[in-house]
mmCIF file of C-alpha atoms and ligand atoms in Angstrom:
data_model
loop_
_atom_site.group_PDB
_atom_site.id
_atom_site.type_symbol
_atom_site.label_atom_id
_atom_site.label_comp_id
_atom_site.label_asym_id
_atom_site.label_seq_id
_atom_site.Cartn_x
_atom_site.Cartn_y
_atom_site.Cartn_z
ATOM 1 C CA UNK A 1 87.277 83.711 115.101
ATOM 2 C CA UNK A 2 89.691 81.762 112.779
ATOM 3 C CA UNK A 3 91.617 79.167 115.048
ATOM 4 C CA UNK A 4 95.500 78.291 113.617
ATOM 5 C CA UNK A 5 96.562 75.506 116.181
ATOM 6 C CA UNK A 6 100.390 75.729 116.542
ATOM 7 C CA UNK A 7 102.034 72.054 116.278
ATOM 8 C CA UNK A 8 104.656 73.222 118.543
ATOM 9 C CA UNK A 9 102.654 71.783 120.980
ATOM 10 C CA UNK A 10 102.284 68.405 119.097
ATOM 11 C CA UNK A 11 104.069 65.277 119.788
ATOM 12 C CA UNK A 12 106.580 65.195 117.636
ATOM 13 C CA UNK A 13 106.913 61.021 117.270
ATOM 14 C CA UNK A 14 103.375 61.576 116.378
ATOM 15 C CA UNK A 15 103.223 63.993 114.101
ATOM 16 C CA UNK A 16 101.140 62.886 111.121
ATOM 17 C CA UNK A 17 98.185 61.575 113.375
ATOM 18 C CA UNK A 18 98.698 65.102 115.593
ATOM 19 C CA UNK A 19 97.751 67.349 112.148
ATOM 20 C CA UNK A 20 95.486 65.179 111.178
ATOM 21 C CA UNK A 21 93.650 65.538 114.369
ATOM 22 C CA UNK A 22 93.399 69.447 114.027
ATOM 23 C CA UNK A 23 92.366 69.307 110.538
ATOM 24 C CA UNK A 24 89.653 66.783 111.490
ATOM 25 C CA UNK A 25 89.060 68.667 114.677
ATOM 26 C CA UNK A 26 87.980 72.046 112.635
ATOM 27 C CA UNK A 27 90.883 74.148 112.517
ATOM 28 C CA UNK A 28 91.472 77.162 109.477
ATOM 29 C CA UNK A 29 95.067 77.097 109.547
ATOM 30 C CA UNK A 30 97.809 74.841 110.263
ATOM 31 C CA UNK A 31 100.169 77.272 112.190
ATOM 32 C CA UNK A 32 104.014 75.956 112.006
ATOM 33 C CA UNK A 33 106.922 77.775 114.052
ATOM 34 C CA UNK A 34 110.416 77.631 112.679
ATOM 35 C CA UNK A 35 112.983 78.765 114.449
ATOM 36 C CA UNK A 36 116.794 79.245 114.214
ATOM 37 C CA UNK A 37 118.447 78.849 117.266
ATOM 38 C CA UNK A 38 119.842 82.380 116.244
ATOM 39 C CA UNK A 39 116.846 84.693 116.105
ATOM 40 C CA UNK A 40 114.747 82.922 118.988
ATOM 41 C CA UNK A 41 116.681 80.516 122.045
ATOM 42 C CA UNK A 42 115.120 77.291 120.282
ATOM 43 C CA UNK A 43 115.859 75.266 117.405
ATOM 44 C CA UNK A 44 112.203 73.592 115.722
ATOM 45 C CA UNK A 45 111.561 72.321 111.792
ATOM 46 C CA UNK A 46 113.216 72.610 108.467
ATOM 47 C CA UNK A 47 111.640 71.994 105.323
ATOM 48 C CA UNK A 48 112.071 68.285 105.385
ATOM 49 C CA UNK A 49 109.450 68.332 108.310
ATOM 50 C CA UNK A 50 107.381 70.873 107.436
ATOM 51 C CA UNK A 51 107.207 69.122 103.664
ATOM 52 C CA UNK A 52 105.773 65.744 105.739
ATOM 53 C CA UNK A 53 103.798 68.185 107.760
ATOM 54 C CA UNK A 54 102.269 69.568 104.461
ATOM 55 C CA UNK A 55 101.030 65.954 102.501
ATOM 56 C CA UNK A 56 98.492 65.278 106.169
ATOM 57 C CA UNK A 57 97.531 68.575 106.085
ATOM 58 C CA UNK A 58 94.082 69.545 104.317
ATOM 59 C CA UNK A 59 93.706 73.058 105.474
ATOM 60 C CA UNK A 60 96.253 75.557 104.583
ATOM 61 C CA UNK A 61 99.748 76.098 106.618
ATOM 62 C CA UNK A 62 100.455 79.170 108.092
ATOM 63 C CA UNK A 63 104.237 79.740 108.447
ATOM 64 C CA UNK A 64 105.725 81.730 111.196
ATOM 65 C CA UNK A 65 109.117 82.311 110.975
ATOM 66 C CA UNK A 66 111.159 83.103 113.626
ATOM 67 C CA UNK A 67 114.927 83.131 111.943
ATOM 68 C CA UNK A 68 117.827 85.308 110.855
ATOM 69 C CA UNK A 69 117.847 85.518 107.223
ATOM 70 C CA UNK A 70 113.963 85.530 106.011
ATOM 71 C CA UNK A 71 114.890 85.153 102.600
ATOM 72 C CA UNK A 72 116.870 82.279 102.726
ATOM 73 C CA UNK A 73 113.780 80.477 104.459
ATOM 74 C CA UNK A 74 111.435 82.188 102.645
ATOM 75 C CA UNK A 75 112.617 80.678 99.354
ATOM 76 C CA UNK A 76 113.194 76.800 101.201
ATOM 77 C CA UNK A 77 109.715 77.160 102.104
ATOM 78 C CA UNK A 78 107.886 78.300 99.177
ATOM 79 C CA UNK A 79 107.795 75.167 96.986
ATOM 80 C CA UNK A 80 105.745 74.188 99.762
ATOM 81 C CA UNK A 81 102.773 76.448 98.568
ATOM 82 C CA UNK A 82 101.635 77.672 102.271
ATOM 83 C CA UNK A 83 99.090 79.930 102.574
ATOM 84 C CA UNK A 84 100.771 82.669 104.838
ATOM 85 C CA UNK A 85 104.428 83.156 105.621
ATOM 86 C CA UNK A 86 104.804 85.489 108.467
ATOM 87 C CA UNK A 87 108.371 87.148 109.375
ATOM 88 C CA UNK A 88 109.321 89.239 112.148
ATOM 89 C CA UNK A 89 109.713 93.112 112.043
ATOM 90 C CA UNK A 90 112.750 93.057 114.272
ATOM 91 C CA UNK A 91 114.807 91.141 112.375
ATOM 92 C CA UNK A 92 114.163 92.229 108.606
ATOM 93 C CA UNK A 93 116.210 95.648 107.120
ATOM 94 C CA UNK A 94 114.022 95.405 103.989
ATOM 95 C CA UNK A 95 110.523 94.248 105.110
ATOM 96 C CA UNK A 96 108.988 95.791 102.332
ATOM 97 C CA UNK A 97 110.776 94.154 99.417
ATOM 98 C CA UNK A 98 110.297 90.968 100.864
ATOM 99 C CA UNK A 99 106.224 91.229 101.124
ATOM 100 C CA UNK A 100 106.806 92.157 97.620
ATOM 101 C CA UNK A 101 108.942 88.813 97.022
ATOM 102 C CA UNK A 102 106.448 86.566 99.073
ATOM 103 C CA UNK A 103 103.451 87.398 97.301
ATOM 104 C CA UNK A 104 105.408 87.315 93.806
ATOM 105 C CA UNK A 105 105.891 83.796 95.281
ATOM 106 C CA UNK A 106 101.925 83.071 95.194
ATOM 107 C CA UNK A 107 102.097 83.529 99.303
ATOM 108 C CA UNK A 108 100.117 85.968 101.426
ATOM 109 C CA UNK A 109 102.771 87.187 102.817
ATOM 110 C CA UNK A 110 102.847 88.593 106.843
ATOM 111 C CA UNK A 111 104.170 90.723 109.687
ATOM 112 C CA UNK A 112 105.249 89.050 113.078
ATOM 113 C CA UNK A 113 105.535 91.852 115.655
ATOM 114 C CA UNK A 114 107.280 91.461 119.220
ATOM 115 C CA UNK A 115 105.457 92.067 122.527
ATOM 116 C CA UNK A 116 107.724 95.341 122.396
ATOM 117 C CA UNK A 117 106.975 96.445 119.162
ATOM 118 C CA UNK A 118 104.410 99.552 118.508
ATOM 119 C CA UNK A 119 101.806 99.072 115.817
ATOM 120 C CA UNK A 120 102.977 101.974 113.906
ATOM 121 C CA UNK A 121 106.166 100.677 113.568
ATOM 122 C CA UNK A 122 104.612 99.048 110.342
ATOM 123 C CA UNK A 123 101.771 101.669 109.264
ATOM 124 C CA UNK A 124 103.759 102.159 105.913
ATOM 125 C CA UNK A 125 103.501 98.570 105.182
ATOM 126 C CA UNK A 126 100.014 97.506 106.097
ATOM 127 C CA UNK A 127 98.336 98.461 102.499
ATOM 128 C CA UNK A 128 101.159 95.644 100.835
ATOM 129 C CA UNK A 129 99.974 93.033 103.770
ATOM 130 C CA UNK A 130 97.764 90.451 104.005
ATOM 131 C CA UNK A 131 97.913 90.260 108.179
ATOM 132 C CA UNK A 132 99.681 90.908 111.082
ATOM 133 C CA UNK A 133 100.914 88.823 113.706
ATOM 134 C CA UNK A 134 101.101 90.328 117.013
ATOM 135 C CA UNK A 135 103.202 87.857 119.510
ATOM 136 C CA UNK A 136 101.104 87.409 122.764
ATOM 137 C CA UNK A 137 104.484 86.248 124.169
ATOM 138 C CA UNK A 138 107.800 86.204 123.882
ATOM 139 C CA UNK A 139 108.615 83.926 120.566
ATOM 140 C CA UNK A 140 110.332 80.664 121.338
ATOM 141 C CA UNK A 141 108.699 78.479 123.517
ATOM 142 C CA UNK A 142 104.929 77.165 123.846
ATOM 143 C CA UNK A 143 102.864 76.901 127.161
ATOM 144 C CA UNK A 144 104.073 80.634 128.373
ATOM 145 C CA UNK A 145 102.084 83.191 129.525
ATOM 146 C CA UNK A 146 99.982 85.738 127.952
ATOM 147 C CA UNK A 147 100.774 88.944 128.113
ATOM 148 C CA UNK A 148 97.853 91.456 128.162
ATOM 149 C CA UNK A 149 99.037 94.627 126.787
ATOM 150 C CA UNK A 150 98.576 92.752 123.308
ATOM 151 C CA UNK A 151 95.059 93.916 123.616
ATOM 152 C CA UNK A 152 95.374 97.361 123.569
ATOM 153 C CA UNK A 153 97.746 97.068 121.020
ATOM 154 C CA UNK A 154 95.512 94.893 119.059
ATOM 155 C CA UNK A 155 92.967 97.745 118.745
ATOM 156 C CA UNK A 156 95.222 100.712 118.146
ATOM 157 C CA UNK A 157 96.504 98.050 115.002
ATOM 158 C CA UNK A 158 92.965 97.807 114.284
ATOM 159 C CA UNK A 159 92.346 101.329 113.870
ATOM 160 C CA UNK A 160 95.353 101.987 111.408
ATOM 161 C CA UNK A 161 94.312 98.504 109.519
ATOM 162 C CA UNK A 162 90.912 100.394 109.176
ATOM 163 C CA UNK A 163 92.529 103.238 107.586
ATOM 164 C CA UNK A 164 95.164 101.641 105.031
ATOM 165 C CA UNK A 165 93.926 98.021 104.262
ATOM 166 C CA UNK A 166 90.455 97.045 106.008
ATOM 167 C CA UNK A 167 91.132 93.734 105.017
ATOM 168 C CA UNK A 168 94.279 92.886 106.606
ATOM 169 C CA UNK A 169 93.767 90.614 108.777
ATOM 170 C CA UNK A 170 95.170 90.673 113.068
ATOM 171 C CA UNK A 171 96.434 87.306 114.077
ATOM 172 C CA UNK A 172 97.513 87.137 118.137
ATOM 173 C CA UNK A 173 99.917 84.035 118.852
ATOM 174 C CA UNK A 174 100.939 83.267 122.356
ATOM 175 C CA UNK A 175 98.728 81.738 125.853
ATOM 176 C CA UNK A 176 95.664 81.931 123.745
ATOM 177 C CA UNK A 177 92.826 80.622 125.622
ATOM 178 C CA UNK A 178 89.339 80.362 126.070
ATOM 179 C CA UNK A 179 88.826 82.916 128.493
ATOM 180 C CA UNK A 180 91.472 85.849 126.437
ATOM 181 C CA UNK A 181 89.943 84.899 122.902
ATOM 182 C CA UNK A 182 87.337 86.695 123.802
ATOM 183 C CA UNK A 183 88.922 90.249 124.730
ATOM 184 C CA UNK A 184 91.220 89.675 121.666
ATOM 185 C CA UNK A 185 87.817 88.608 119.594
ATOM 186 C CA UNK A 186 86.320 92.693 120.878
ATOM 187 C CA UNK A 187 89.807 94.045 120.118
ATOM 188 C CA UNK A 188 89.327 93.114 116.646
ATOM 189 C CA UNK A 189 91.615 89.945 116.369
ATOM 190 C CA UNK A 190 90.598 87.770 113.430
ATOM 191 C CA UNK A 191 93.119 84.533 114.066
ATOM 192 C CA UNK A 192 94.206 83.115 117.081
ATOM 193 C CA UNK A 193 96.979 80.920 117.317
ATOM 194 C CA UNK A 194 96.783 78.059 120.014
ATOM 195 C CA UNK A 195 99.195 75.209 121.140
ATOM 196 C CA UNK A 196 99.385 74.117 124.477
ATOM 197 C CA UNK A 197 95.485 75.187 125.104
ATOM 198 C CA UNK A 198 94.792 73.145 121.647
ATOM 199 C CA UNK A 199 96.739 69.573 122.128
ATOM 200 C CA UNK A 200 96.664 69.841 125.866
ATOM 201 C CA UNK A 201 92.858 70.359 126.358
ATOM 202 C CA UNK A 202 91.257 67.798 128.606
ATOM 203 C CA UNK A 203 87.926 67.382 126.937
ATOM 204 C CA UNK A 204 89.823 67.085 123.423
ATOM 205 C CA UNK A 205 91.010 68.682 120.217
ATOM 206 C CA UNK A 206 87.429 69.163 118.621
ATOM 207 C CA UNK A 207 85.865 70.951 121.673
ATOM 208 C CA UNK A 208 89.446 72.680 122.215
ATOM 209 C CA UNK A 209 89.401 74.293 118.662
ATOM 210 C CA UNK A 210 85.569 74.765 119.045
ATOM 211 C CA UNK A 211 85.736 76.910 122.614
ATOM 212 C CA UNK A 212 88.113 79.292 120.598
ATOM 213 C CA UNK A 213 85.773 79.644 118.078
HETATM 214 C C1 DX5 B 301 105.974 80.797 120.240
HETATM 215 C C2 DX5 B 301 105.185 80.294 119.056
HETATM 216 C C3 DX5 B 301 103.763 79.962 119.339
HETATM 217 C C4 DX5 B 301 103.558 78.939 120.407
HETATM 218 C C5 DX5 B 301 102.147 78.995 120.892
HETATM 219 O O1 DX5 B 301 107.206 81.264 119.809
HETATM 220 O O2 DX5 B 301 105.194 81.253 118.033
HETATM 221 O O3 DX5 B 301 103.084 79.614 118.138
HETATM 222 O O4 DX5 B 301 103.842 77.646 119.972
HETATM 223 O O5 DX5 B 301 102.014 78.079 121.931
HETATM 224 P P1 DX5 B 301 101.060 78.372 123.178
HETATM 225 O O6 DX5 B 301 99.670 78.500 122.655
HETATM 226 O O7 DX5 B 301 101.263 77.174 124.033
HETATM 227 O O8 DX5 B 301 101.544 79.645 123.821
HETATM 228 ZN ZN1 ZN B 302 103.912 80.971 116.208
#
């Protein structure tokens, strides 16, 4: 299991020392939320952040956006050079012209889909993608709840991923811990995304990141 620790959950006068502590502490991904205030009730990071966010880092960002207006954001963010930039199927008319921008960019470029959102809402666009996000919550706010229908929906995603682009990869993001990773891990989940369970574990970042592993 990949582990993308979401620095939602970090403190935020902190910051530099709090990604340095999930690089050092084994993560694969650096997983950053940005949201709006328009798409999502919440109001995080802009590039100015996310560029100080990107000199600590030494393992690749992962860039979830959660915003009206991808393409606006998706061009802010790309100078950055992050390894995925995820948007959400809810909110994009032309979802498959912008895959086709973000990878033109040099991004792998991904799907966010909503707790209410059926896999095969995007079967048409799963041979142009690189993975799918499937929200384990409802996008906004850290430390909520998981909500378990995300695993059946994991594996029907897995079964059309099997037939159109094997090596798309299933990221979950939402009340990830280490007692769910595991039904998400038989589901077929590649990446889990983690904040509250990451930079709130008792024993530590290392054993946190580690568990979900
Ligand atoms: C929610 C974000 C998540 C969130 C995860 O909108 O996309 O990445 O920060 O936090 P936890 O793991 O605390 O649910
Ligand atoms: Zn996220």
């Amino acid at each position: 299991m990949q582990v993308a620790p979401s620095i939602l959950s970090a403190d935020f006068g902190h910051l530099a020392r709090d990604v340095e502590a999930i690089c050092e502490g084994g993560c694969d991904l650096v997983h950053v939320d940005v949201m709006d205030g328009h798409f999502v009730p919440n109001l995080t990071i802009g590039p100015v952040v996310v560029e100080a966010v990107a000199k600590v880092a030494t393992k690749p960002l992962d860039i979830h956006l959660m915003v009206e207006n991808n393409s606006f954001f998706v061009d802010l963010f790309a100078p950055l050079k992050p390894a995925y930039i995820s948007f959400h199927s809810e909110e994009e008319k032309h979802p498959h012209r912008l895959i086709q921008k973000i990878r033109a960019l040099g991004i792998k470029p991904a799907i966010v889909l909503n707790p209410h959102t059926p896999p095969e809402a995007i079967e048409y666009l799963l041979a142009d993608l690189d993975m799918v996000l499937l929200m384990s919550v409802n996008p906004g706010f850290g430390g909520q709840a998981f909500i378990p229908s995300v695993i059946d929906k994991a594996k029907r995603l897995k079964t059309l991923i099997m037939k159109h682009n094997p090596a798309c990869l299933i990221e979950v993001d939402g009340g990830v811990n280490d007692v769910n990773v595991k039904q998400l891990s038989e589901a077929g989940v590649d990446v889990v995304v983690a904040g509250s369970f990451v930079y709130k574990h008792p024993d530590g970042i290392k054993v946190a990141i580690a568990s979900l592993r």
